[in-house]
Amino acid sequence: MDTIKYQLGDDQIPTTWYNLAADLPLLSPALHPGTGEPATVADLVGIMPKELAEQELSLEREIEIPAVVRQIYAQWRPSPLFRARRLEQALDTPARIYYKYEGGSPAGSHKPNTAIAQAFYNKAAGIRRLATETGAGQWGSALSLAGAFFGLEVKVFMVQVSYHQKPYRRALMQTYGATCVPSPSMETAAGRGILAQDPDCPGSLGIATSEAIEVAMNDPFTNYAGGSVLNHVALHQSVIGQEALRQLELAEDYPDIVIGAAGGGSNLAGLAFPFLGRQLRGGARVRVIAAEPVACPSLTRGQIAYDFGDATGLTPLLKMHTLGHSFVPPAIHAGGLRYHGIAPLVSQALQDGLLEARAVPQSRCFEAGLLFARSEGIVPAPESTHAIRVAVDEALRLKAEGRSQAIVFGLSGHGHFDLGAYERHLAGELVDEAYDAESVARSLAELPTVAGS
Amino acid sequence: MDTIKYQLGDDQIPTTWYNLAADLPLLSPALHPGTGEPATVADLVGIMPKELAEQELSLEREIEIPAVVRQIYAQWRPSPLFRARRLEQALDTPARIYYKYEGGSPAGSHKPNTAIAQAFYNKAAGIRRLATETGAGQWGSALSLAGAFFGLEVKVFMVQVSYHQKPYRRALMQTYGATCVPSPSMETAAGRGILAQDPDCPGSLGIATSEAIEVAMNDPFTNYAGGSVLNHVALHQSVIGQEALRQLELAEDYPDIVIGAAGGGSNLAGLAFPFLGRQLRGGARVRVIAAEPVACPSLTRGQIAYDFGDATGLTPLLKMHTLGHSFVPPAIHAGGLRYHGIAPLVSQALQDGLLEARAVPQSRCFEAGLLFARSEGIVPAPESTHAIRVAVDEALRLKAEGRSQAIVFGLSGHGHFDLGAYERHLAGELVDEAYDAESVARSLAELPTVAGS
């Protein structure tokens, strides 16, 4: 019987998170926007607990995972690594394709890996409520789940276009007891300001982030919880790649290529960073490919600059590939990838030649998603189909070249709340949103100037 | 760290299915409706392959699982057995509550356990297309998945009210490549006949079954595939209980109470029969409770009689608790439980005093489902909430009595396609459909007479 699943026991759930910052040659620090000085723990504790602020700035390689967090992880971790044998057959490729599946978490994606950790530290710090943004709703529902587990209220600003595209995601957050409002909203100054300029604004992750941070800044018992981009989020997601390393040992294989979809960068980072860390410490080299949407291509078309993480300038300045914080991406179904920038750690890895990036159009992603669903059975989230598209393309390239290599990609979540998009794809109604170079140029012209520079 | 998950390795996937018929004192055979004689393999092969017909009539205790089927099972099996520690805390009960979760299968329920097996045998027999009925869509999507894996076309007649309540389930079947039509349809004589009498008929599992069987009878390359009720379906589902037995050994525990939701009976049978078999062979006694909806209470209010499995009389006569094959149950959200009868094996077990039955109203089930989602994180399918309701009630009884007992219930699937129902429940819009005694009386007056008796 050919093995199709590499399953680890609960005793193999990682005991520490892995921090790539410890192994990168150089990382540009986040800056306080007023002073231009590197951000400190004191700058961050207004919106997050001290432990998370320390993790955000940490250069330690390994940080211990609290026992309570590991116990909750055990409900769905270690997550399975699958060998995609039926997909390989469908493609008739000599490639050995593996995927690390995070959709088995109760919220259906990799997001609870950090949501649980963030809720734990916030609860311990006496916080009563968490505010956040969400695109497709994967992060919002993960934080809502974590709030339910730890007895924290959760307030989610959901990007308006996704709020209407994915009503069941909203219902999921409410089922977990959270409140969810479409963003931009009239509840914050940030939202009101944007609606005054553009009453029909479809919203963006950057705008929703501004709203959530504003709510957190105005209430001492409310903190902000970020679903991607931040260093501590990439840190928490490192359980994915650490497990994959052990599972590939069981498979007696090692990847030539590691692929992840990239929006804010947390899933890619979670899967790929432990492999890159090993490489940086003298281990085997892997090609890491970030798959991003053509309509929102921060890595392939963005500028490397200090920019805000949100739309209205409430965050520290982050050095990253950015399309400009005021860019509002087209309404693609992969709402989780509609972000103007990308995690500074991912950005730095690209600059350091540790990874490459590739932009893929929506319709080709859904094609790959459909092929995957029919061969492997799991209906992938629209975000995840970007990784599948690149994995399929690489497998077909290897077929053309007559070479066998090992490909590992991140299947970040299932698409159970996105079947409306599959229905539209099957009906031929899904259009490819073009890259809007003019809007990006306008947005890049508004990049902040760094104080003191 | 308290254990919350009991995980087995792939080598612990059962190698045989367990057949309760071998251990029951007496089981009334299915009858040919024309002759009144016990149905034979020859009677069944018009709509199913010989292997399944033989399994349907088999009295062997153990039947080997084909290697190909076990390999596909390995994608999501052994399914996890969870200790519901957070639910226990929420209820403040001394009860030890476990649940066997089948929602991790690609189609999201226990149904692929039999769909994969049925597709395998049909493919081997040269069949090109499978026709079936579905209520909530769990069975239809499971068979669509199996069809995609084995290269079989799948035609699903979906109960009309569910077709409109659960559009994403329909989209899921289409994503797997199946075709799905609302039932009653104009595509079959059965459907046309019912629409002629009642153009607004909401449909029922019995009606949709008639349509699927009719299609199978009229085409030599099309077979019928049943998602519940039949003996071979209960047989295939026995992997659930067999695994649970081993997992409870790991937990060093044994259930006092086993609970399953009951519509056609396949999930209850799959979980409970291996425990009952052990009991019948001299092992420990367990209380088995079947949880059924107040609106469609075949076990608690039905009559024991020979009746058709479908609405128009195309199946063999089955001896079972029935509300009458012409009964059209109210449009509750647990569409998978809207069936007029129940598996003859479950029916016989009730008559033999091996299990008890309890009817629970929809709103109380959703209440329990919400409590479960917020404490355990998994949003349960409406069908599964019936089992949760009874488990919670038993746990509260044990609390009142100050006793600790072990409860195991079947969490047959997730509710990702049912969040519209949760939204209505949260908005207070969900009404309890009453038991319609008059309609049942009318329907029972139309029970078939058995030829020769």
XYZ file of N, CA and C in Angstrom, chain A residues 54-268:
645
model
N 7.619 41.666 22.568
C 8.993 41.145 22.660
C 9.281 40.139 21.546
N 8.303 39.278 21.277
C 8.484 38.324 20.174
C 8.626 39.065 18.847
N 7.890 40.150 18.697
C 7.930 40.925 17.458
C 9.343 41.437 17.174
N 10.055 41.791 18.220
C 11.392 42.387 18.061
C 12.517 41.394 18.334
N 12.161 40.166 18.668
C 13.160 39.195 19.122
C 14.104 38.749 17.998
N 15.354 38.514 18.376
C 16.315 37.890 17.459
C 16.709 36.494 17.951
N 16.013 36.006 18.969
C 16.272 34.636 19.442
C 15.780 33.630 18.411
N 16.517 32.536 18.283
C 16.148 31.547 17.259
C 14.925 30.731 17.671
N 14.848 30.370 18.939
C 13.741 29.510 19.378
C 13.040 30.121 20.578
N 11.740 30.107 20.527
C 10.936 30.661 21.613
C 9.941 29.590 22.043
N 9.895 29.352 23.337
C 9.093 28.242 23.852
C 7.596 28.460 23.628
N 6.910 27.401 23.231
C 5.457 27.464 23.059
C 4.805 27.132 24.405
N 3.947 28.021 24.930
C 3.307 27.735 26.224
C 2.516 26.420 26.182
N 2.493 25.707 27.312
C 1.844 24.389 27.382
C 0.369 24.465 27.003
N -0.312 25.530 27.441
C -1.744 25.662 27.129
C -1.948 25.767 25.618
N -1.065 26.490 24.956
C -1.164 26.645 23.501
C -0.905 25.308 22.804
N 0.102 24.598 23.270
C 0.393 23.285 22.668
C -0.781 22.321 22.860
N -1.413 22.398 24.032
C -2.544 21.493 24.271
C -3.680 21.783 23.282
N -3.938 23.050 23.016
C -4.985 23.376 22.043
C -4.528 22.993 20.633
N -3.276 23.256 20.319
C -2.741 22.799 19.014
C -3.055 21.306 18.786
N -2.981 20.542 19.868
C -3.114 19.084 19.729
C -4.467 18.661 19.171
N -5.423 19.581 19.167
C -6.719 19.208 18.595
C -6.589 18.932 17.094
N -5.717 19.658 16.408
C -5.573 19.438 14.956
C -4.117 19.304 14.500
N -3.181 19.431 15.413
C -1.774 19.291 15.085
C -1.242 17.987 15.667
N -0.125 17.439 15.177
C 0.514 17.824 13.926
C -0.458 17.668 12.764
N -0.461 18.643 11.880
C -1.337 18.558 10.704
C -0.714 17.575 9.708
N -1.545 16.928 8.887
C -0.990 15.902 7.993
C -0.170 16.475 6.836
N 0.862 15.750 6.462
C 1.543 15.994 5.182
C 1.099 14.882 4.241
N 0.533 15.271 3.113
C 0.041 14.276 2.163
C 0.962 14.174 0.958
N 1.110 12.996 0.440
C 1.688 12.785 -0.885
C 0.530 12.815 -1.876
N 0.603 13.714 -2.856
C -0.510 13.926 -3.795
C -0.433 12.935 -4.947
N -0.596 11.655 -4.631
C -0.394 10.622 -5.666
C -1.414 10.702 -6.792
N -2.668 11.007 -6.453
C -3.673 11.088 -7.528
C -3.451 12.321 -8.402
N -2.998 13.412 -7.798
C -2.661 14.601 -8.597
C -1.471 14.299 -9.510
N -0.470 13.619 -8.969
C 0.686 13.231 -9.803
C 0.221 12.410 -10.998
N -0.701 11.459 -10.730
C -1.220 10.636 -11.829
C -1.966 11.476 -12.848
N -2.794 12.390 -12.353
C -3.582 13.240 -13.257
C -2.661 14.065 -14.146
N -1.518 14.487 -13.601
C -0.572 15.298 -14.372
C 0.417 14.428 -15.147
N 0.441 13.153 -14.805
C 1.404 12.228 -15.403
C 2.826 12.799 -15.296
N 3.164 13.214 -14.090
C 4.452 13.871 -13.866
C 5.377 12.986 -13.044
N 6.675 13.044 -13.316
C 7.618 12.320 -12.455
C 7.872 13.050 -11.126
N 7.335 14.260 -10.967
C 7.547 15.010 -9.717
C 6.901 14.282 -8.543
N 7.533 14.396 -7.382
C 6.946 13.888 -6.144
C 6.346 15.108 -5.434
N 4.995 15.114 -5.390
C 4.301 16.301 -4.877
C 3.746 16.004 -3.480
N 4.085 16.863 -2.541
C 3.557 16.763 -1.168
C 2.821 18.050 -0.839
N 1.810 17.941 0.006
C 1.197 19.180 0.506
C 0.931 19.074 1.999
N 1.199 20.184 2.651
C 0.979 20.276 4.097
C -0.369 20.947 4.297
N -1.331 20.200 4.863
C -2.718 20.651 4.900
C -3.091 21.233 6.260
N -3.437 22.513 6.244
C -3.798 23.205 7.488
C -5.313 23.390 7.644
N -6.084 22.878 6.674
C -7.530 23.090 6.712
C -8.262 22.247 7.743
N -7.557 21.352 8.401
C -8.190 20.519 9.426
C -8.387 21.217 10.760
N -7.890 22.429 10.893
C -8.145 23.178 12.126
C -9.629 23.518 12.197
N -10.159 23.751 13.404
C -11.597 24.018 13.490
C -12.040 25.202 12.634
N -11.191 26.211 12.474
C -11.576 27.370 11.665
C -11.253 27.159 10.189
N -10.570 26.061 9.854
C -10.393 25.695 8.452
C -9.167 26.239 7.748
N -8.227 26.805 8.479
C -6.999 27.297 7.853
C -5.852 27.248 8.851
N -4.683 27.749 8.416
C -3.519 27.807 9.293
C -3.638 28.901 10.350
N -4.592 29.779 10.222
C -4.649 30.969 11.073
C -4.753 30.681 12.582
N -5.425 29.622 13.012
C -5.477 29.389 14.469
C -4.094 29.174 15.105
N -3.090 28.797 14.319
C -1.751 28.611 14.903
C -1.301 29.870 15.645
N -1.602 31.024 15.098
C -1.230 32.259 15.790
C -2.393 32.844 16.599
N -3.612 32.619 16.154
C -4.764 33.163 16.890
C -4.793 32.630 18.325
N -4.552 31.331 18.469
C -4.564 30.722 19.804
C -3.450 31.330 20.661
N -2.276 31.478 20.082
C -1.152 32.045 20.830
C -1.446 33.489 21.243
N -1.966 34.267 20.317
C -2.242 35.669 20.630
C -3.337 35.801 21.680
N -4.366 34.985 21.567
C -5.438 35.044 22.567
C -4.899 34.647 23.941
N -4.040 33.650 23.980
C -3.454 33.205 25.252
C -2.702 34.347 25.945
N -1.805 35.008 25.217
C -1.004 36.084 25.837
C -1.878 37.272 26.227
N -2.871 37.578 25.397
C -3.749 38.699 25.727
C -4.602 38.403 26.956
N -5.111 37.188 27.038
C -5.918 36.808 28.205
C -5.072 36.915 29.469
N -3.833 36.396 29.383
C -2.935 36.426 30.546
C -2.627 37.865 30.966
N -2.678 38.801 30.005
C -2.372 40.205 30.307
C -3.599 40.984 30.780
N -4.721 40.292 30.946
C -5.913 40.957 31.476
C -6.754 41.685 30.442
N -6.453 41.443 29.161
C -7.226 42.072 28.086
C -8.600 41.406 27.986
N -9.622 42.210 27.637
C -10.983 41.664 27.564
C -11.483 41.487 26.132
N -10.879 42.278 25.203
C -11.413 42.257 23.843
C -10.280 42.371 22.833
N -10.413 41.678 21.725
C -9.453 41.780 20.622
C -10.158 42.372 19.407
N -9.460 43.262 18.727
C -9.992 43.836 17.485
C -9.063 43.439 16.354
N -9.649 43.163 15.204
C -8.813 42.770 14.065
C -9.501 43.054 12.745
N -8.713 42.883 11.692
C -9.213 42.961 10.321
C -9.337 41.543 9.782
N -10.149 41.370 8.736
C -10.095 40.107 8.006
C -10.485 40.350 6.551
N -9.875 39.546 5.674
C -10.187 39.653 4.254
C -11.234 38.614 3.914
N -10.788 37.451 3.477
C -11.709 36.367 3.152
C -12.433 35.853 4.390
N -11.925 36.174 5.567
C -12.583 35.745 6.802
C -11.858 34.628 7.505
N -10.773 34.133 6.925
C -10.064 33.028 7.568
C -9.430 33.489 8.869
N -8.821 34.663 8.832
C -8.221 35.164 10.055
C -9.298 35.570 11.070
N -10.318 36.238 10.604
C -11.378 36.657 11.528
C -12.031 35.473 12.211
N -12.261 34.405 11.478
C -12.905 33.249 12.114
C -11.924 32.526 13.037
N -10.649 32.531 12.701
C -9.659 31.910 13.589
C -9.568 32.674 14.908
N -9.558 33.997 14.833
C -9.481 34.773 16.068
C -10.788 34.652 16.864
N -11.912 34.549 16.161
C -13.191 34.349 16.849
C -13.184 33.030 17.614
N -12.653 31.990 16.973
C -12.495 30.687 17.637
C -11.633 30.827 18.887
N -10.486 31.489 18.746
C -9.573 31.651 19.880
C -10.231 32.457 20.991
N -11.012 33.480 20.602
C -11.736 34.264 21.598
C -12.720 33.402 22.373
N -13.416 32.508 21.657
C -14.369 31.614 22.328
C -13.648 30.693 23.316
N -12.467 30.202 22.925
C -11.725 29.288 23.806
C -11.226 30.000 25.065
N -10.832 31.278 24.936
C -10.213 31.975 26.068
C -11.144 32.983 26.745
N -12.406 33.045 26.322
C -13.319 33.981 26.957
C -12.998 35.437 26.669
N -12.577 35.729 25.458
C -12.295 37.107 25.040
C -13.338 37.543 24.011
N -13.817 38.770 24.133
C -14.655 39.314 23.066
C -13.804 39.536 21.825
N -14.410 39.385 20.658
C -13.674 39.614 19.413
C -14.500 40.510 18.497
N -13.850 41.549 18.003
C -14.506 42.483 17.073
C -13.739 42.437 15.757
N -14.421 42.072 14.686
C -13.755 41.875 13.393
C -14.242 42.899 12.372
N -13.304 43.628 11.793
C -13.616 44.490 10.653
C -13.331 43.683 9.394
N -14.413 43.329 8.691
C -14.258 42.464 7.521
C -14.338 43.314 6.244
N -13.348 43.157 5.390
C -13.297 43.899 4.132
C -14.645 43.773 3.413
N -15.223 44.915 3.077
C -16.617 44.931 2.626
C -16.917 43.963 1.486
N -16.049 43.920 0.483
C -16.342 43.066 -0.672
C -16.387 41.592 -0.264
N -15.519 41.199 0.677
C -15.544 39.821 1.159
C -16.762 39.576 2.051
N -17.126 40.593 2.831
C -18.303 40.502 3.715
C -19.524 40.061 2.911
N -19.627 40.590 1.690
C -20.777 40.231 0.862
C -20.533 38.972 0.029
N -19.265 38.734 -0.380
C -18.948 37.530 -1.160
C -19.077 36.263 -0.321
N -18.769 36.357 0.975
C -18.640 35.170 1.816
C -19.497 35.271 3.082
N -20.832 35.255 2.901
C -21.709 35.436 4.065
C -21.547 34.336 5.117
N -21.131 33.138 4.683
C -21.015 32.041 5.655
C -19.803 32.224 6.560
N -18.756 32.889 6.050
C -17.605 33.179 6.901
C -18.019 34.113 8.036
N -18.836 35.101 7.676
C -19.371 36.039 8.667
C -20.212 35.259 9.678
N -21.073 34.376 9.183
C -21.916 33.583 10.078
C -21.055 32.706 10.988
N -19.922 32.229 10.474
C -19.031 31.400 11.298
C -18.488 32.213 12.470
N -18.054 33.442 12.201
C -17.551 34.295 13.283
C -18.637 34.536 14.327
N -19.848 34.767 13.863
C -20.953 35.001 14.794
C -21.284 33.736 15.575
N -21.175 32.603 14.913
C -21.410 31.334 15.621
C -20.409 31.175 16.764
N -19.180 31.639 16.556
C -18.177 31.597 17.635
C -18.384 32.717 18.654
N -19.362 33.589 18.412
C -19.683 34.621 19.399
C -19.051 35.982 19.118
N -18.370 36.134 17.984
C -17.721 37.409 17.670
C -18.706 38.361 17.002
N -18.352 39.649 16.980
C -19.118 40.598 16.175
C -18.280 40.972 14.959
N -18.963 41.171 13.863
C -18.293 41.356 12.578
C -18.986 42.489 11.832
N -18.234 43.515 11.455
C -18.822 44.624 10.703
C -18.053 44.810 9.389
N -18.773 45.247 8.339
C -18.082 45.484 7.068
C -17.213 46.732 7.166
N -16.045 46.657 6.541
C -15.095 47.763 6.559
C -14.861 48.272 5.142
N -14.802 49.592 4.897
C -14.826 50.678 5.878
C -16.198 50.837 6.556
N -16.154 51.158 7.856
C -17.377 51.312 8.638
C -17.484 52.743 9.153
N -18.626 53.060 9.696
C -18.810 54.373 10.313
C -18.388 54.350 11.782
N -17.844 53.227 12.257
C -17.527 53.106 13.682
C -16.189 53.723 14.061
N -15.361 54.024 13.068
C -14.042 54.585 13.367
C -13.797 55.840 12.527
N -12.880 56.663 13.004
C -12.500 57.855 12.237
C -11.875 57.437 10.907
N -11.075 56.377 10.939
C -10.430 55.886 9.716
C -11.479 55.496 8.681
N -12.467 54.724 9.120
C -13.517 54.282 8.213
C -14.341 55.443 7.686
N -14.708 56.371 8.586
C -15.519 57.528 8.175
C -14.765 58.384 7.161
N -13.469 58.545 7.387
C -12.670 59.354 6.468
C -12.645 58.751 5.076
N -12.488 57.448 4.992
C -12.427 56.791 3.680
C -13.790 56.812 2.998
N -14.844 56.581 3.767
C -16.191 56.607 3.174
C -16.561 58.004 2.691
N -16.027 59.031 3.355
C -16.305 60.410 2.921
C -15.718 60.651 1.535
N -14.523 60.068 1.298
C -13.887 60.210 -0.015
C -14.523 59.307 -1.069
N -14.891 58.075 -0.654
C -15.388 57.077 -1.602
C -16.461 56.220 -0.933
N -17.718 56.652 -1.053
C -18.811 55.932 -0.369
C -18.942 54.480 -0.856
N -18.435 54.174 -2.044
C -18.569 52.817 -2.587
C -17.290 52.006 -2.434
N -16.370 52.455 -1.592
C -15.090 51.769 -1.419
C -15.298 50.301 -1.073
N -14.701 49.364 -1.851
C -14.882 47.929 -1.565
C -14.119 47.473 -0.332
N -13.261 48.367 0.193
C -12.462 48.000 1.363
C -11.180 47.307 0.969
N -10.287 47.213 1.933
C -9.024 46.505 1.728
C -8.545 46.050 3.093
N -7.581 45.138 3.095
C -7.033 44.701 4.376
C -6.380 45.865 5.109
N -5.749 46.769 4.345
C -5.098 47.921 4.965
C -6.095 48.816 5.686
N -7.240 49.053 5.062
C -8.266 49.902 5.675
C -8.838 49.227 6.926
N -9.151 47.954 6.794
C -9.721 47.240 7.938
C -8.728 47.195 9.099
N -7.449 47.110 8.781
C -6.415 47.125 9.814
C -6.409 48.471 10.544
N -6.526 49.551 9.781
C -6.598 50.877 10.412
C -7.748 50.933 11.405
N -8.895 50.420 11.010
C -10.062 50.482 11.892
C -9.835 49.684 13.176
N -9.267 48.492 13.016
C -9.041 47.641 14.192
C -8.022 48.267 15.137
N -6.954 48.811 14.581
C -5.918 49.418 15.425
C -6.481 50.643 16.146
N -7.295 51.420 15.446
C -7.894 52.599 16.087
C -8.734 52.198 17.293
N -9.539 51.143 17.115
C -10.369 50.657 18.228
C -9.485 50.225 19.398
N -8.381 49.559 19.083
C -7.478 49.078 20.140
C -6.789 50.241 20.853
N -6.426 51.279 20.089
C -5.723 52.412 20.690
C -6.626 53.202 21.632
N -7.924 53.141 21.385
C -8.861 53.960 22.155
C -9.443 53.271 23.377
N -9.043 52.041 23.660
C -9.617 51.314 24.797
C -8.518 50.483 25.465
N -8.218 50.757 26.740
C -7.121 50.040 27.397
C -7.371 48.538 27.547
N -8.636 48.113 27.470
C -8.916 46.682 27.620
C -9.077 45.978 26.267
N -8.862 46.721 25.188
C -8.918 46.127 23.853
C -7.526 46.156 23.238
N -7.088 45.047 22.707
C -5.838 44.996 21.961
C -6.110 44.659 20.507
N -5.095 44.918 19.701
C -5.146 44.548 18.300
C -4.506 43.170 18.140
N -5.056 42.355 17.235
C -4.438 41.060 16.922
C -4.278 40.969 15.415
N -3.062 40.786 14.969
C -2.784 40.758 13.533
C -2.720 39.341 13.005
N -3.270 39.141 11.808
C -3.333 37.795 11.245
C -2.177 37.447 10.330
N -1.358 38.444 9.981
C -0.237 38.172 9.081
C 0.775 39.310 9.214
N 1.719 39.379 8.315
C 2.673 40.485 8.153
C 3.676 40.592 9.310
N 3.178 40.597 10.544
C 4.038 40.838 11.703
C 4.988 39.668 11.955
N 6.131 39.999 12.541
C 7.139 38.976 12.817
C 6.617 37.880 13.748
N 5.845 38.285 14.768
C 5.409 37.258 15.728
C 4.379 36.318 15.112
N 3.703 36.767 14.072
C 2.755 35.877 13.380
C 3.535 34.815 12.585
N 4.551 35.261 11.854
C 5.401 34.305 11.130
C 6.036 33.316 12.108
N 6.426 33.846 13.263
C 7.012 32.992 14.306
C 6.056 31.852 14.690
N 4.809 32.231 15.021
C 3.842 31.211 15.464
C 3.554 30.193 14.363
N 3.553 30.672 13.120
C 3.234 29.762 12.012
C 4.365 28.777 11.722
N 5.515 28.976 12.348
C 6.654 28.098 12.061
C 6.409 26.644 12.464
N 5.339 26.387 13.224
C 5.018 24.985 13.538
C 4.772 24.200 12.248
N 4.264 24.887 11.220
C 3.934 24.199 9.959
C 5.196 23.583 9.346
N 6.191 24.410 9.129
C 7.414 23.931 8.478
C 8.214 22.980 9.354
N 8.204 23.227 10.656
C 8.934 22.324 11.555
C 8.358 20.916 11.474
N 7.030 20.821 11.470
C 6.404 19.509 11.335
C 6.709 18.896 9.970
N 6.636 19.733 8.929
C 6.880 19.219 7.569
C 8.279 18.616 7.461
N 9.259 19.255 8.106
C 10.622 18.711 8.093
C 10.645 17.291 8.654
N 9.954 17.088 9.784
C 9.929 15.744 10.392
C 9.164 14.755 9.529
N 8.077 15.234 8.917
C 7.270 14.330 8.099
C 8.031 13.901 6.841
N 8.819 14.809 6.304
C 9.612 14.443 5.119
C 10.704 13.449 5.481
N 11.173 13.500 6.727
C 12.096 12.451 7.181
C 11.410 11.088 7.121
N 10.139 11.047 7.572
C 9.376 9.786 7.490
C 9.263 9.336 6.040
N 9.084 10.308 5.154
C 8.945 9.987 3.724
C 10.296 9.689 3.081
N 11.363 9.876 3.862
C 12.724 9.711 3.342
C 12.925 10.547 2.081
N 12.508 11.798 2.181
C 12.592 12.698 1.036
C 12.955 14.092 1.558
N 13.343 14.978 0.650
C 13.619 16.360 1.014
C 13.243 17.232 -0.184
N 12.592 18.358 0.056
C 12.075 19.121 -1.078
C 13.160 19.839 -1.867
N 13.027 19.799 -3.185
C 13.794 20.687 -4.042
C 13.110 22.048 -4.107
N 11.778 22.020 -4.022
C 10.980 23.238 -4.186
C 9.934 23.305 -3.071
N 9.812 24.465 -2.428
C 8.777 24.717 -1.423
C 7.953 25.902 -1.905
N 6.633 25.736 -1.921
C 5.757 26.751 -2.513
C 4.679 27.160 -1.510
N 4.434 28.453 -1.421
C 3.333 28.921 -0.584
C 2.660 30.114 -1.221
N 1.339 30.238 -1.010
C 0.637 31.445 -1.424
C 1.070 32.579 -0.512
N 1.146 33.793 -1.075
C 1.615 34.927 -0.288
C 0.676 36.111 -0.413
N 0.073 36.478 0.724
C -0.711 37.708 0.810
C 0.049 38.607 1.776
N -0.238 38.432 3.064
C 0.597 39.065 4.076
C 1.869 38.262 4.302
N 1.823 36.985 3.946
C 3.033 36.163 3.985
C 3.101 35.121 5.081
N 2.046 34.996 5.898
C 2.199 34.143 7.081
C 2.221 32.652 6.761
N 1.442 32.229 5.772
C 1.446 30.797 5.460
C 2.751 30.397 4.784
N 3.187 31.218 3.834
C 4.471 30.965 3.178
C 5.592 30.912 4.211
